[in-house]
Structures are given as C-alpha cells and as structure tokens.
C-alpha cells in the first residue's frame, strides 16, 4: 500500500460560509476524498471494499486550521498512512493552497463488518513499516 | 393523511455561503425536512416506511427564490400534499421568515422497492380528495 | 461566451445517503460547479465577477431525476447556456454516468449588486444568438 | 456566560451516508449548532457578534466516535465552555441519543476582526472560573 498521495480540487461555492471562506467542516470531507484517492492510487477502490463486507468507519478525527481557503481556491490534500494494522488505520492530512499550509489533520478509521462489529483489516490493507 | 404541516428551525452557519445568505441548495434539504415532518404529523415515520420496504425517491424538483435567508433566521417551511396516488406523491412547499415568503417549491417522489423498482404507494399513503 | 461545457468528478462518500445513492440535493451543487467551470472555460472566473461587484443569485431551479448516482461514480455534468441577456442567465444541465443520463436540470440566475439590487448583466456575459 | 447548554434535533436524511448512518462530518456542524445555542442561552446571538466586528473562527477541532446516529434519531448535543479568555474559547461537546453517548468533541475558536486579525475576546465573553 502507498504511504502518501496527493489530490487536487477547487473549493465549491456550496462549501463557503458567510465569513467568505470554506466552512471548517468541509475539511473533514476533503480528508475523506484524500483517503479514498490514496486507496485508489494503491490499486484498490473503497466501493469494492464495502462490496466485500469491509467497512471503514471513522473513530477519531482532529484538525488544526492555520489559514482560510476561499471559493475557487485550488486545494491540494496530501494524505499519509501513519499506521495500518490490527483493526485500525491512522491517516495524516495536510491541506495546501500552493505552498501555503492551510490545515493539518489526523483520522483513525476502524474496520467493521456489515453489522458494525469490529474485525481485523484485510492483510493487503496492513502496512509493514521497515 | 394530513394535507398540510409547518415546521420551524434556524439557518445554520454551515448552511450559509460567501454571499452571506443561505446557499440555495439547502432549500432542497429543508423540503425534505418538511416532507418527513408532515408524515410524522400524520402518525407515521419515514424510517419505518423504509424498514417496511417502501422507499420514496425524488423524481422531480423545482424551486423559485424570492428573498434570501441569512444565518440564524428562524425559517418556517409549510408543506402541502397536492396529490398522492398510484406510484407518486406531489408536495408543494412555501418557505417563510416571519410573514415574508422566501421561496416556493414542488417535488414529486416515486415509490420504489429496495431494488429501486417502482411500486404502488401503500393504501394509507394515498390521498383521496373529496 | 461558450454555450456548452463539460466537467467530470467523482461522487464523494459525504454526498451519499442512507439509500446508498447520491442525495438528490447534491445535484444542485453539481449544477453550480458546472456553471462555474463553463464561465472559466470562457476565460472568466466567478470570483473576479464578485470582486467587481457582479453577483449572480439563483432565482429558479428545477431538476428531473432518471437514475441514481452512487459513491465513487464518475459523473459528467454538461452545462449549456440557453439565454443570457437583460438581468438573467438561463442554464441547462445534463448529468451523465458514462452514456447513462442520470438527471437534467435548469437554473435561472439573476445579476445583482452587493446590496442585492437587480442590475443588468455585463455586456461580455450576454449571449447574442444568431 | 453560561457554562453548559443542551440542544436537541433530529438527524436529517441529507445527513446520512451510504453506511446508513449520519456522516461523521456532520458532527462538526452539530458542534457549531451547540456553540450558537449556548451563546443564545447566555443572552447573546452570534449574528450580532459579527455585526459588531467580532468573528469567531475555528482553530482546532477533534472528535471521538463511539456509536452511530441514524436517520431521524433525536440527538442531544451538550456544549460546555471549558475556557474563555485572551483570544480563544475552548468548548467541549457530548452527543447523545437518549442516554447513549455517541461522540465527544472539542473545539477552540479564535477571535478575529473582519480582516482576519486576531484580537482579544470582548470582556463579556470571557469566563472567570472561581
């Protein structure tokens, strides 16, 4: 599995708020996009994962905001897998506009079956750091 | 089934956009809230409907905007059932802030089973106008 | 100004709902993305427009849904300008997944100043059909 | 200023995702609703704050998820102010369905002026713990 991946997109008008910036909650969606694209770049797609009965649910989430994104800004999300073993994957995120770091984040997703019961990650999703 | 129902709530900051008003797409969500609460006021809840294999999917939607809603405005959505028979329900919506009409809308939902196949509305959901 | 433009993107998990499909309200956001990208393809960006005191606010909106989009589907939005003169622009939308037409839509935006007062479209935004 | 406040609302269909639960990012919006209602219960409204040139922007955010919320669940958000002095307010959140704790969270908002420059909190927003 890849350790790092970047994805770019523009801030939608729908994502702005009355302060004239991207609403902070959207970064959570952008982290999700980062996770999904990291997985795709590793040759998998999350949709097939769910079709195989492997669901990843968010257990922990954090974000620090340093500068605002605005409508139409070209945003770059760098997603890194810090740890992936047992029943959990930990990802880190950096959100950039050009060279400016706007925000950093971290999430932990847990692997569950279709009843919500925690189960071990598939072997190929585990990360063995050397 | 009731023909008309009103529900009130405040505009969330998340729902605003960079023009300092509620993003127009949120009215679609507000119509959904209106439909769900109209159903509840009639003694039913949409969650049980889906549990019984009755899914209502939106087939048509329209909206006219007359005045803007802003953050924290107390909004009132009046939902009316104009027609409910065969496989479809037609609802009309009026969105108010106080006495000011902000928007009107209309939706048609179709009744489908859990495979997405159209099926007749349950008898109790049908509306017989006299 | 261009009459037609297409933009492609994937359905985000955030955009899905409990029916396992893209929530119908998201098409309104996708239409917005289509309008913004049509404008950009014509050599303009909507952000500069607002900076110049030209605001486009949605006055009318409609949508017909034919088939569902699901998580991760690659969606293509074709935006066409049907009319652009006086104080209003009328756009039409077609949303595809591959060759399958999922939905069509129509919006009318009105040109207003920063106080919300209607004003004529800038000359270069007007469309003269021959 | 009040130290604690509770607000109740139902999960909207728009807030669900394809896993049949409330999308995790919506908790961030629910925290916002909690903050706004805590402020209102203390006799103030955030809209007037911005009108007075006092903007509160989110600087830090975290959330832990224990159990899923589903469509139509009646959710209760308990918001507590842990600290409010200098230029920052720290809030804690607990999200319940009945007696079940679904999630906890924490945010830090910073006080800025209309140019985004950090400035001290108004005196009345500060919290003096005894």
Short mmCIF file of C-alpha atoms in Angstrom, two decimals:
data_model
loop_
_atom_site.label_atom_id
_atom_site.label_comp_id
_atom_site.label_asym_id
_atom_site.label_seq_id
_atom_site.Cartn_x
_atom_site.Cartn_y
_atom_site.Cartn_z
CA UNK A 1 0.00 0.00 0.00
CA UNK A 2 1.13 3.53 -0.80
CA UNK A 3 2.13 5.69 2.15
CA UNK A 4 1.36 9.05 0.61
CA UNK A 5 -0.82 10.54 -2.08
CA UNK A 6 -1.93 13.99 -3.19
CA UNK A 7 -5.21 15.06 -4.73
CA UNK A 8 -6.24 18.49 -6.01
CA UNK A 9 -9.63 20.14 -6.43
CA UNK A 10 -11.30 23.52 -6.21
CA UNK A 11 -13.36 24.90 -3.33
CA UNK A 12 -17.04 24.90 -4.37
CA UNK A 13 -19.32 27.84 -3.67
CA UNK A 14 -21.51 25.44 -1.71
CA UNK A 15 -18.54 24.88 0.62
CA UNK A 16 -18.14 28.55 1.55
CA UNK A 17 -19.78 30.24 4.52
CA UNK A 18 -20.86 33.75 5.47
CA UNK A 19 -17.30 34.55 6.62
CA UNK A 20 -16.36 34.31 2.94
CA UNK A 21 -14.21 31.25 3.47
CA UNK A 22 -14.56 27.47 3.21
CA UNK A 23 -16.61 26.24 6.17
CA UNK A 24 -14.27 24.35 8.52
CA UNK A 25 -16.40 21.21 8.49
CA UNK A 26 -15.63 20.66 4.80
CA UNK A 27 -12.05 19.74 5.64
CA UNK A 28 -13.47 16.52 7.07
CA UNK A 29 -14.97 15.74 3.65
CA UNK A 30 -11.68 16.65 1.98
CA UNK A 31 -9.84 14.21 4.27
CA UNK A 32 -12.32 11.53 3.14
CA UNK A 33 -11.53 12.34 -0.51
CA UNK A 34 -7.82 12.09 0.35
CA UNK A 35 -8.28 8.63 1.95
CA UNK A 36 -10.32 7.34 -0.98
CA UNK A 37 -7.81 8.56 -3.55
CA UNK A 38 -4.84 7.18 -1.60
CA UNK A 39 -6.56 3.80 -1.65
CA UNK A 40 -7.26 4.09 -5.39
CA UNK A 41 -3.65 5.05 -6.11
CA UNK A 42 -2.68 1.84 -4.28
CA UNK A 43 -4.79 -0.10 -6.77
CA UNK A 44 -7.97 -0.57 -4.74
CA UNK A 45 -11.25 1.18 -4.51
CA UNK A 46 -13.25 1.66 -1.36
CA UNK A 47 -16.52 0.76 -3.09
CA UNK A 48 -15.27 -2.80 -3.74
CA UNK A 49 -14.12 -2.98 -0.13
CA UNK A 50 -17.67 -2.40 1.09
CA UNK A 51 -18.96 -4.85 -1.54
CA UNK A 52 -16.61 -7.39 0.10
CA UNK A 53 -18.05 -6.64 3.54
CA UNK A 54 -15.16 -4.48 4.73
CA UNK A 55 -16.39 -1.16 6.11
CA UNK A 56 -14.08 1.56 7.41
CA UNK A 57 -15.76 3.82 9.97
CA UNK A 58 -14.19 6.94 11.44
CA UNK A 59 -13.37 6.52 15.13
CA UNK A 60 -11.22 9.60 15.77
CA UNK A 61 -10.74 12.86 13.97
CA UNK A 62 -8.78 16.03 14.59
CA UNK A 63 -7.89 19.15 12.65
CA UNK A 64 -5.83 22.30 13.13
CA UNK A 65 -6.58 25.33 10.99
CA UNK A 66 -3.85 27.85 10.11
CA UNK A 67 -5.21 29.84 7.19
CA UNK A 68 -8.53 30.09 5.36
CA UNK A 69 -9.41 28.62 1.99
CA UNK A 70 -11.77 30.63 -0.18
CA UNK A 71 -14.14 29.93 -3.04
CA UNK A 72 -12.43 28.60 -6.17
CA UNK A 73 -9.07 28.12 -4.43
CA UNK A 74 -7.16 25.20 -5.87
CA UNK A 75 -6.66 22.95 -2.85
CA UNK A 76 -4.15 20.12 -2.52
CA UNK A 77 -4.70 17.41 0.09
CA UNK A 78 -1.70 15.25 0.97
CA UNK A 79 -2.74 12.04 2.73
CA UNK A 80 -0.27 9.81 4.54
CA UNK A 81 -0.86 6.46 6.17
CA UNK A 82 0.92 6.53 9.50
CA UNK A 83 -0.19 3.12 10.71
CA UNK A 84 -2.37 0.30 9.44
CA UNK A 85 -2.58 -2.86 11.48
CA UNK A 86 -4.93 -4.84 13.67
CA UNK A 87 -8.34 -3.25 13.23
CA UNK A 88 -7.34 0.37 12.59
CA UNK A 89 -5.77 2.72 10.04
CA UNK A 90 -4.32 6.05 11.07
CA UNK A 91 -4.03 8.73 8.40
CA UNK A 92 -2.49 12.18 8.48
CA UNK A 93 -3.51 15.05 6.25
CA UNK A 94 -2.02 18.31 5.07
CA UNK A 95 -4.16 20.78 3.12
CA UNK A 96 -2.31 23.27 0.92
CA UNK A 97 -3.12 26.17 -1.36
CA UNK A 98 0.04 26.47 -3.44
CA UNK A 99 2.84 26.36 -0.88
CA UNK A 100 0.67 27.66 1.98
CA UNK A 101 -0.30 25.06 4.56
CA UNK A 102 -3.93 25.76 5.45
CA UNK A 103 -4.65 22.89 7.81
CA UNK A 104 -3.41 19.58 9.14
CA UNK A 105 -5.48 16.66 10.32
CA UNK A 106 -5.49 13.12 11.57
CA UNK A 107 -8.07 10.36 11.47
CA UNK A 108 -8.35 6.82 12.77
CA UNK A 109 -10.74 4.50 10.94
CA UNK A 110 -11.79 1.14 12.34
CA UNK A 111 -12.57 -1.91 10.26
CA UNK A 112 -16.08 -3.31 10.85
CA UNK A 113 -18.36 -5.84 9.18
CA UNK A 114 -21.82 -5.06 7.83
CA UNK A 115 -23.31 -5.35 11.33
CA UNK A 116 -20.86 -2.78 12.71
CA UNK A 117 -18.76 -5.36 14.56
CA UNK A 118 -15.03 -4.64 14.62
CA UNK A 119 -12.93 -7.07 12.60
CA UNK A 120 -9.27 -7.30 11.53
CA UNK A 121 -8.12 -5.38 8.48
CA UNK A 122 -7.59 -7.46 5.35
CA UNK A 123 -3.91 -8.45 5.10
CA UNK A 124 -3.31 -6.34 1.99
CA UNK A 125 -4.51 -3.19 3.75
CA UNK A 126 -1.94 -3.59 6.53
CA UNK A 127 1.20 -1.60 6.45
CA UNK A 128 4.50 -3.14 7.43
CA UNK A 129 6.97 -0.39 8.08
CA UNK A 130 10.60 -1.46 7.84
CA UNK B 1 -53.02 11.68 5.76
CA UNK B 2 -52.61 15.35 6.60
CA UNK B 3 -52.60 17.79 3.73
CA UNK B 4 -50.51 20.50 5.33
CA UNK B 5 -47.91 20.89 8.04
CA UNK B 6 -45.45 23.52 9.20
CA UNK B 7 -42.02 23.09 10.74
CA UNK B 8 -39.65 25.74 12.09
CA UNK B 9 -35.87 25.79 12.51
CA UNK B 10 -32.94 28.17 12.34
CA UNK B 11 -30.47 28.59 9.48
CA UNK B 12 -27.15 27.03 10.49
CA UNK B 13 -23.84 28.74 9.83
CA UNK B 14 -22.85 25.67 7.82
CA UNK B 15 -25.77 26.45 5.50
CA UNK B 16 -24.59 29.97 4.63
CA UNK B 17 -22.37 30.82 1.69
CA UNK B 18 -19.93 33.57 0.77
CA UNK B 19 -22.78 35.84 -0.34
CA UNK B 20 -23.76 35.95 3.34
CA UNK B 21 -27.03 34.09 2.77
CA UNK B 22 -28.28 30.50 2.96
CA UNK B 23 -26.92 28.56 -0.01
CA UNK B 24 -29.84 27.88 -2.37
CA UNK B 25 -29.23 24.13 -2.41
CA UNK B 26 -30.18 23.91 1.27
CA UNK B 27 -33.82 24.60 0.44
CA UNK B 28 -33.88 21.10 -1.05
CA UNK B 29 -32.86 19.71 2.35
CA UNK B 30 -35.47 21.90 4.05
CA UNK B 31 -38.15 20.50 1.73
CA UNK B 32 -37.02 17.01 2.82
CA UNK B 33 -37.42 18.02 6.47
CA UNK B 34 -40.88 19.36 5.63
CA UNK B 35 -41.95 16.08 3.97
CA UNK B 36 -40.64 13.98 6.87
CA UNK B 37 -42.40 16.11 9.48
CA UNK B 38 -45.67 16.16 7.50
CA UNK B 39 -45.55 12.36 7.51
CA UNK B 40 -44.80 12.28 11.24
CA UNK B 41 -47.67 14.66 11.98
CA UNK B 42 -49.89 12.19 10.13
CA UNK B 43 -48.80 9.49 12.56
CA UNK B 44 -46.12 7.76 10.51
CA UNK B 45 -42.39 7.94 10.30
CA UNK B 46 -40.37 7.59 7.16
CA UNK B 47 -37.79 5.37 8.86
CA UNK B 48 -40.43 2.67 9.45
CA UNK B 49 -41.53 3.05 5.86
CA UNK B 50 -38.07 2.10 4.64
CA UNK B 51 -37.95 -0.70 7.21
CA UNK B 52 -41.14 -2.00 5.55
CA UNK B 53 -39.50 -1.88 2.12
CA UNK B 54 -41.20 1.32 0.97
CA UNK B 55 -38.68 3.83 -0.36
CA UNK B 56 -39.64 7.28 -1.63
CA UNK B 57 -37.15 8.67 -4.15
CA UNK B 58 -37.24 12.17 -5.57
CA UNK B 59 -38.15 12.18 -9.27
CA UNK B 60 -38.80 15.90 -9.84
CA UNK B 61 -37.88 19.03 -8.01
CA UNK B 62 -38.30 22.74 -8.56
CA UNK B 63 -37.80 25.92 -6.58
CA UNK B 64 -38.35 29.64 -7.02
CA UNK B 65 -36.39 32.06 -4.82
CA UNK B 66 -37.82 35.47 -3.90
CA UNK B 67 -35.73 36.67 -0.95
CA UNK B 68 -32.64 35.45 0.86
CA UNK B 69 -32.47 33.69 4.21
CA UNK B 70 -29.50 34.51 6.41
CA UNK B 71 -27.66 32.82 9.26
CA UNK B 72 -29.78 32.30 12.36
CA UNK B 73 -33.01 33.30 10.64
CA UNK B 74 -35.99 31.43 12.03
CA UNK B 75 -37.38 29.66 8.98
CA UNK B 76 -40.85 28.15 8.60
CA UNK B 77 -41.49 25.51 5.95
CA UNK B 78 -45.12 24.82 5.04
CA UNK B 79 -45.51 21.51 3.24
CA UNK B 80 -48.68 20.56 1.40
CA UNK B 81 -49.57 17.28 -0.28
CA UNK B 82 -51.14 18.15 -3.61
CA UNK B 83 -51.57 14.62 -4.88
CA UNK B 84 -50.78 11.13 -3.65
CA UNK B 85 -51.91 8.21 -5.74
CA UNK B 86 -50.60 5.44 -7.95
CA UNK B 87 -46.83 5.43 -7.50
CA UNK B 88 -46.22 9.13 -6.80
CA UNK B 89 -46.66 11.88 -4.21
CA UNK B 90 -46.58 15.53 -5.20
CA UNK B 91 -45.72 18.04 -2.47
CA UNK B 92 -45.67 21.82 -2.51
CA UNK B 93 -43.53 23.96 -0.22
CA UNK B 94 -43.52 27.53 1.00
CA UNK B 95 -40.54 28.84 2.98
CA UNK B 96 -41.18 31.84 5.22
CA UNK B 97 -39.23 34.09 7.55
CA UNK B 98 -41.97 35.68 9.62
CA UNK B 99 -44.55 36.78 7.06
CA UNK B 100 -42.03 37.08 4.23
CA UNK B 101 -42.24 34.36 1.60
CA UNK B 102 -38.64 33.48 0.73
CA UNK B 103 -39.19 30.61 -1.68
CA UNK B 104 -41.70 28.15 -3.06
CA UNK B 105 -41.05 24.65 -4.28
CA UNK B 106 -42.52 21.45 -5.60
CA UNK B 107 -41.34 17.87 -5.54
CA UNK B 108 -42.58 14.56 -6.88
CA UNK B 109 -41.40 11.42 -5.11
CA UNK B 110 -41.86 7.95 -6.55
CA UNK B 111 -42.45 4.82 -4.51
CA UNK B 112 -39.86 2.09 -5.13
CA UNK B 113 -38.87 -1.21 -3.51
CA UNK B 114 -35.40 -1.98 -2.16
CA UNK B 115 -34.16 -2.82 -5.67
CA UNK B 116 -35.28 0.56 -6.99
CA UNK B 117 -38.27 -0.85 -8.89
CA UNK B 118 -41.35 1.37 -8.94
CA UNK B 119 -44.29 0.02 -6.95
CA UNK B 120 -47.73 1.34 -5.87
CA UNK B 121 -47.96 3.52 -2.77
CA UNK B 122 -49.34 1.80 0.31
CA UNK B 123 -53.07 2.46 0.54
CA UNK B 124 -52.76 4.57 3.71
CA UNK B 125 -50.33 6.95 1.98
CA UNK B 126 -52.80 7.71 -0.78
CA UNK B 127 -54.82 10.85 -0.68
CA UNK B 128 -58.45 10.88 -1.65
CA UNK B 129 -59.55 14.43 -2.24
CA UNK B 130 -63.26 14.99 -2.00
CA UNK C 1 -19.11 33.26 -24.14
CA UNK C 2 -19.14 29.47 -24.58
CA UNK C 3 -22.50 27.83 -24.94
CA UNK C 4 -21.57 24.43 -23.60
CA UNK C 5 -19.01 22.85 -21.31
CA UNK C 6 -18.48 19.53 -19.57
CA UNK C 7 -16.86 18.82 -16.23
CA UNK C 8 -16.16 15.45 -14.58
CA UNK C 9 -15.75 14.43 -10.95
CA UNK C 10 -16.44 11.55 -8.61
CA UNK C 11 -19.32 11.25 -6.13
CA UNK C 12 -17.96 11.73 -2.60
CA UNK C 13 -18.97 9.48 0.27
CA UNK C 14 -20.23 12.63 2.01
CA UNK C 15 -22.67 13.07 -0.86
CA UNK C 16 -24.32 9.66 -0.44
CA UNK C 17 -27.37 8.98 1.70
CA UNK C 18 -28.88 6.01 3.52
CA UNK C 19 -30.50 4.80 0.29
CA UNK C 20 -26.95 4.09 -0.90
CA UNK C 21 -27.09 6.74 -3.61
CA UNK C 22 -26.08 10.36 -4.06
CA UNK C 23 -28.53 12.56 -2.14
CA UNK C 24 -30.69 14.39 -4.68
CA UNK C 25 -29.84 17.82 -3.27
CA UNK C 26 -26.22 17.42 -4.35
CA UNK C 27 -27.20 17.80 -7.99
CA UNK C 28 -27.85 21.46 -7.18
CA UNK C 29 -24.22 21.78 -6.08
CA UNK C 30 -23.09 19.93 -9.18
CA UNK C 31 -25.03 22.38 -11.36
CA UNK C 32 -23.17 25.19 -9.56
CA UNK C 33 -19.84 23.51 -10.37
CA UNK C 34 -21.00 23.22 -14.00
CA UNK C 35 -21.84 26.94 -14.20
CA UNK C 36 -18.55 27.98 -12.64
CA UNK C 37 -16.50 25.78 -14.97
CA UNK C 38 -18.44 26.94 -18.05
CA UNK C 39 -17.57 30.51 -17.09
CA UNK C 40 -13.92 29.57 -16.54
CA UNK C 41 -13.74 27.81 -19.92
CA UNK C 42 -14.99 31.08 -21.42
CA UNK C 43 -11.99 32.85 -19.91
CA UNK C 44 -13.58 34.32 -16.79
CA UNK C 45 -13.80 33.31 -13.19
CA UNK C 46 -16.79 33.91 -10.97
CA UNK C 47 -14.60 35.03 -8.07
CA UNK C 48 -13.42 38.07 -10.07
CA UNK C 49 -17.00 38.76 -11.03
CA UNK C 50 -17.97 39.15 -7.37
CA UNK C 51 -14.82 41.20 -6.77
CA UNK C 52 -16.14 43.55 -9.49
CA UNK C 53 -19.50 43.82 -7.72
CA UNK C 54 -21.37 41.44 -10.03
CA UNK C 55 -23.23 38.76 -8.07
CA UNK C 56 -25.24 36.01 -9.68
CA UNK C 57 -28.02 34.68 -7.43
CA UNK C 58 -30.20 31.70 -8.23
CA UNK C 59 -33.83 32.71 -8.90
CA UNK C 60 -35.24 29.48 -10.34
CA UNK C 61 -34.15 25.88 -10.22
CA UNK C 62 -35.55 22.58 -11.45
CA UNK C 63 -34.35 19.04 -11.76
CA UNK C 64 -35.64 15.71 -13.10
CA UNK C 65 -34.05 12.50 -11.86
CA UNK C 66 -33.95 9.38 -14.06
CA UNK C 67 -31.34 7.12 -12.47
CA UNK C 68 -29.29 7.15 -9.28
CA UNK C 69 -25.61 8.03 -8.91
CA UNK C 70 -23.65 6.08 -6.33
CA UNK C 71 -20.50 6.63 -4.31
CA UNK C 72 -17.36 6.91 -6.45
CA UNK C 73 -19.29 7.08 -9.72
CA UNK C 74 -17.51 9.24 -12.28
CA UNK C 75 -20.08 11.92 -13.06
CA UNK C 76 -20.11 14.22 -16.08
CA UNK C 77 -22.07 17.46 -15.96
CA UNK C 78 -22.82 19.14 -19.30
CA UNK C 79 -23.80 22.79 -18.84
CA UNK C 80 -25.38 24.82 -21.62
CA UNK C 81 -26.27 28.50 -21.65
CA UNK C 82 -29.72 28.77 -23.20
CA UNK C 83 -30.13 32.50 -22.75
CA UNK C 84 -28.13 35.35 -21.26
CA UNK C 85 -29.49 38.85 -21.59
CA UNK C 86 -31.02 41.65 -19.60
CA UNK C 87 -30.56 40.71 -15.97
CA UNK C 88 -30.74 36.91 -16.23
CA UNK C 89 -28.84 33.83 -17.41
CA UNK C 90 -30.65 30.58 -18.08
CA UNK C 91 -28.57 27.39 -17.96
CA UNK C 92 -29.48 23.81 -18.75
CA UNK C 93 -27.74 20.77 -17.26
CA UNK C 94 -27.38 17.12 -18.12
CA UNK C 95 -25.74 14.77 -15.62
CA UNK C 96 -24.25 11.56 -17.03
CA UNK C 97 -22.50 8.47 -15.77
CA UNK C 98 -20.84 7.13 -18.91
CA UNK C 99 -23.59 7.24 -21.53
CA UNK C 100 -26.41 6.99 -18.97
CA UNK C 101 -28.34 10.21 -18.43
CA UNK C 102 -28.97 10.43 -14.67
CA UNK C 103 -30.66 13.81 -14.43
CA UNK C 104 -31.44 17.02 -16.26
CA UNK C 105 -31.83 20.45 -14.77
CA UNK C 106 -32.38 24.12 -15.43
CA UNK C 107 -31.49 27.24 -13.48
CA UNK C 108 -32.04 30.95 -13.89
CA UNK C 109 -29.60 33.27 -12.14
CA UNK C 110 -30.21 36.97 -11.73
CA UNK C 111 -27.50 39.61 -11.70
CA UNK C 112 -27.47 41.76 -8.54
CA UNK C 113 -25.13 44.28 -6.94
CA UNK C 114 -23.63 43.91 -3.48
CA UNK C 115 -26.84 45.22 -1.89
CA UNK C 116 -28.90 42.55 -3.66
CA UNK C 117 -30.43 45.01 -6.15
CA UNK C 118 -31.00 43.61 -9.62
CA UNK C 119 -28.77 45.12 -12.30
CA UNK C 120 -28.04 44.42 -15.99
CA UNK C 121 -25.53 41.71 -16.87
CA UNK C 122 -22.13 42.98 -18.00
CA UNK C 123 -22.06 43.16 -21.81
CA UNK C 124 -19.49 40.38 -22.14
CA UNK C 125 -21.71 37.96 -20.22
CA UNK C 126 -24.59 38.43 -22.61
CA UNK C 127 -25.22 35.90 -25.29
CA UNK C 128 -26.20 37.01 -28.77
CA UNK C 129 -27.62 34.08 -30.62
CA UNK C 130 -27.58 34.47 -34.36
CA UNK D 1 -21.80 33.44 30.32
CA UNK D 2 -23.36 30.00 30.74
CA UNK D 3 -21.01 27.08 31.10
CA UNK D 4 -23.28 24.40 29.71
CA UNK D 5 -26.26 24.08 27.41
CA UNK D 6 -28.16 21.32 25.62
CA UNK D 7 -29.91 21.40 22.27
CA UNK D 8 -31.96 18.68 20.59
CA UNK D 9 -32.76 17.98 16.93
CA UNK D 10 -33.34 15.10 14.54
CA UNK D 11 -30.85 13.65 12.06
CA UNK D 12 -31.88 14.73 8.55
CA UNK D 13 -31.89 12.30 5.63
CA UNK D 14 -29.43 14.63 3.92
CA UNK D 15 -27.02 13.97 6.80
CA UNK D 16 -26.96 10.20 6.33
CA UNK D 17 -24.46 8.31 4.17
CA UNK D 18 -24.36 5.01 2.29
CA UNK D 19 -23.41 3.18 5.51
CA UNK D 20 -26.93 4.03 6.70
CA UNK D 21 -25.69 6.31 9.48
CA UNK D 22 -25.08 10.02 9.96
CA UNK D 23 -21.93 11.02 8.06
CA UNK D 24 -19.21 11.74 10.63
CA UNK D 25 -18.51 15.21 9.25
CA UNK D 26 -21.97 16.37 10.34
CA UNK D 27 -20.93 16.25 13.98
CA UNK D 28 -18.81 19.30 13.23
CA UNK D 29 -21.95 21.14 12.14
CA UNK D 30 -23.79 19.89 15.24
CA UNK D 31 -20.98 21.27 17.44
CA UNK D 32 -21.49 24.63 15.68
CA UNK D 33 -25.21 24.49 16.48
CA UNK D 34 -24.29 23.70 20.09
CA UNK D 35 -21.96 26.72 20.34
CA UNK D 36 -24.51 29.06 18.79
CA UNK D 37 -27.30 27.90 21.12
CA UNK D 38 -25.06 28.08 24.21
CA UNK D 39 -24.35 31.69 23.29
CA UNK D 40 -28.05 32.40 22.75
CA UNK D 41 -28.95 30.83 26.10
CA UNK D 42 -26.45 33.25 27.65
CA UNK D 43 -28.41 36.14 26.16
CA UNK D 44 -26.35 36.84 23.07
CA UNK D 45 -26.55 35.91 19.46
CA UNK D 46 -23.61 35.19 17.23
CA UNK D 47 -25.10 37.19 14.35
CA UNK D 48 -24.89 40.41 16.41
CA UNK D 49 -21.34 39.50 17.34
CA UNK D 50 -20.31 39.50 13.70
CA UNK D 51 -22.29 42.70 13.15
CA UNK D 52 -20.11 44.21 15.89
CA UNK D 53 -16.94 43.07 14.12
CA UNK D 54 -16.27 40.10 16.39
CA UNK D 55 -15.69 36.92 14.37
CA UNK D 56 -15.04 33.54 15.95
CA UNK D 57 -13.07 31.22 13.65
CA UNK D 58 -12.35 27.58 14.41
CA UNK D 59 -8.65 26.96 15.08
CA UNK D 60 -8.73 23.41 16.47
CA UNK D 61 -11.23 20.60 16.31
CA UNK D 62 -11.36 17.00 17.47
CA UNK D 63 -13.96 14.29 17.75
CA UNK D 64 -14.17 10.71 19.03
CA UNK D 65 -16.98 8.49 17.74
CA UNK D 66 -18.41 5.68 19.91
CA UNK D 67 -21.71 4.75 18.29
CA UNK D 68 -23.55 5.68 15.11
CA UNK D 69 -26.50 8.04 14.78
CA UNK D 70 -29.08 7.15 12.16
CA UNK D 71 -31.72 9.00 10.17
CA UNK D 72 -34.46 10.55 12.32
CA UNK D 73 -32.64 9.84 15.59
CA UNK D 74 -33.35 12.50 18.18
CA UNK D 75 -29.89 13.83 19.01
CA UNK D 76 -28.90 15.88 22.05
CA UNK D 77 -25.75 17.98 21.97
CA UNK D 78 -24.38 19.15 25.32
CA UNK D 79 -21.94 22.04 24.91
CA UNK D 80 -19.65 23.18 27.71
CA UNK D 81 -17.31 26.13 27.80
CA UNK D 82 -14.06 24.91 29.33
CA UNK D 83 -12.12 28.12 28.93
CA UNK D 84 -12.72 31.58 27.51
CA UNK D 85 -10.01 34.15 27.89
CA UNK D 86 -7.43 36.09 25.93
CA UNK D 87 -8.25 35.47 22.28
CA UNK D 88 -9.68 31.97 22.48
CA UNK D 89 -12.70 29.95 23.62
CA UNK D 90 -12.45 26.21 24.23
CA UNK D 91 -15.68 24.20 24.08
CA UNK D 92 -16.37 20.56 24.81
CA UNK D 93 -19.22 18.57 23.29
CA UNK D 94 -21.09 15.41 24.09
CA UNK D 95 -23.57 13.99 21.58
CA UNK D 96 -26.28 11.69 22.95
CA UNK D 97 -29.17 9.65 21.63
CA UNK D 98 -31.24 9.08 24.76
CA UNK D 99 -28.69 8.00 27.36
CA UNK D 100 -26.24 6.62 24.79
CA UNK D 101 -23.13 8.73 24.29
CA UNK D 102 -22.46 8.71 20.55
CA UNK D 103 -19.50 11.06 20.36
CA UNK D 104 -17.45 13.62 22.22
CA UNK D 105 -15.63 16.59 20.78
CA UNK D 106 -13.60 19.69 21.49
CA UNK D 107 -13.08 22.91 19.60
CA UNK D 108 -11.03 26.03 20.04
CA UNK D 109 -12.25 29.19 18.34
CA UNK D 110 -10.14 32.30 17.98
CA UNK D 111 -11.47 35.84 18.00
CA UNK D 112 -10.59 37.84 14.88
CA UNK D 113 -11.64 41.14 13.33
CA UNK D 114 -13.15 41.49 9.85
CA UNK D 115 -9.66 41.34 8.29
CA UNK D 116 -8.92 38.02 10.00
CA UNK D 117 -6.52 39.57 12.51
CA UNK D 118 -6.59 38.01 15.98
CA UNK D 119 -7.99 40.28 18.68
CA UNK D 120 -8.96 39.91 22.36
CA UNK D 121 -12.38 38.50 23.23
CA UNK D 122 -14.93 41.05 24.38
CA UNK D 123 -14.93 41.20 28.19
CA UNK D 124 -18.45 39.75 28.49
CA UNK D 125 -17.46 36.65 26.52
CA UNK D 126 -14.65 35.83 28.94
CA UNK D 127 -15.15 33.23 31.55
CA UNK D 128 -13.84 33.74 35.06
CA UNK D 129 -13.80 30.42 36.82
CA UNK D 130 -13.79 30.64 40.57
#
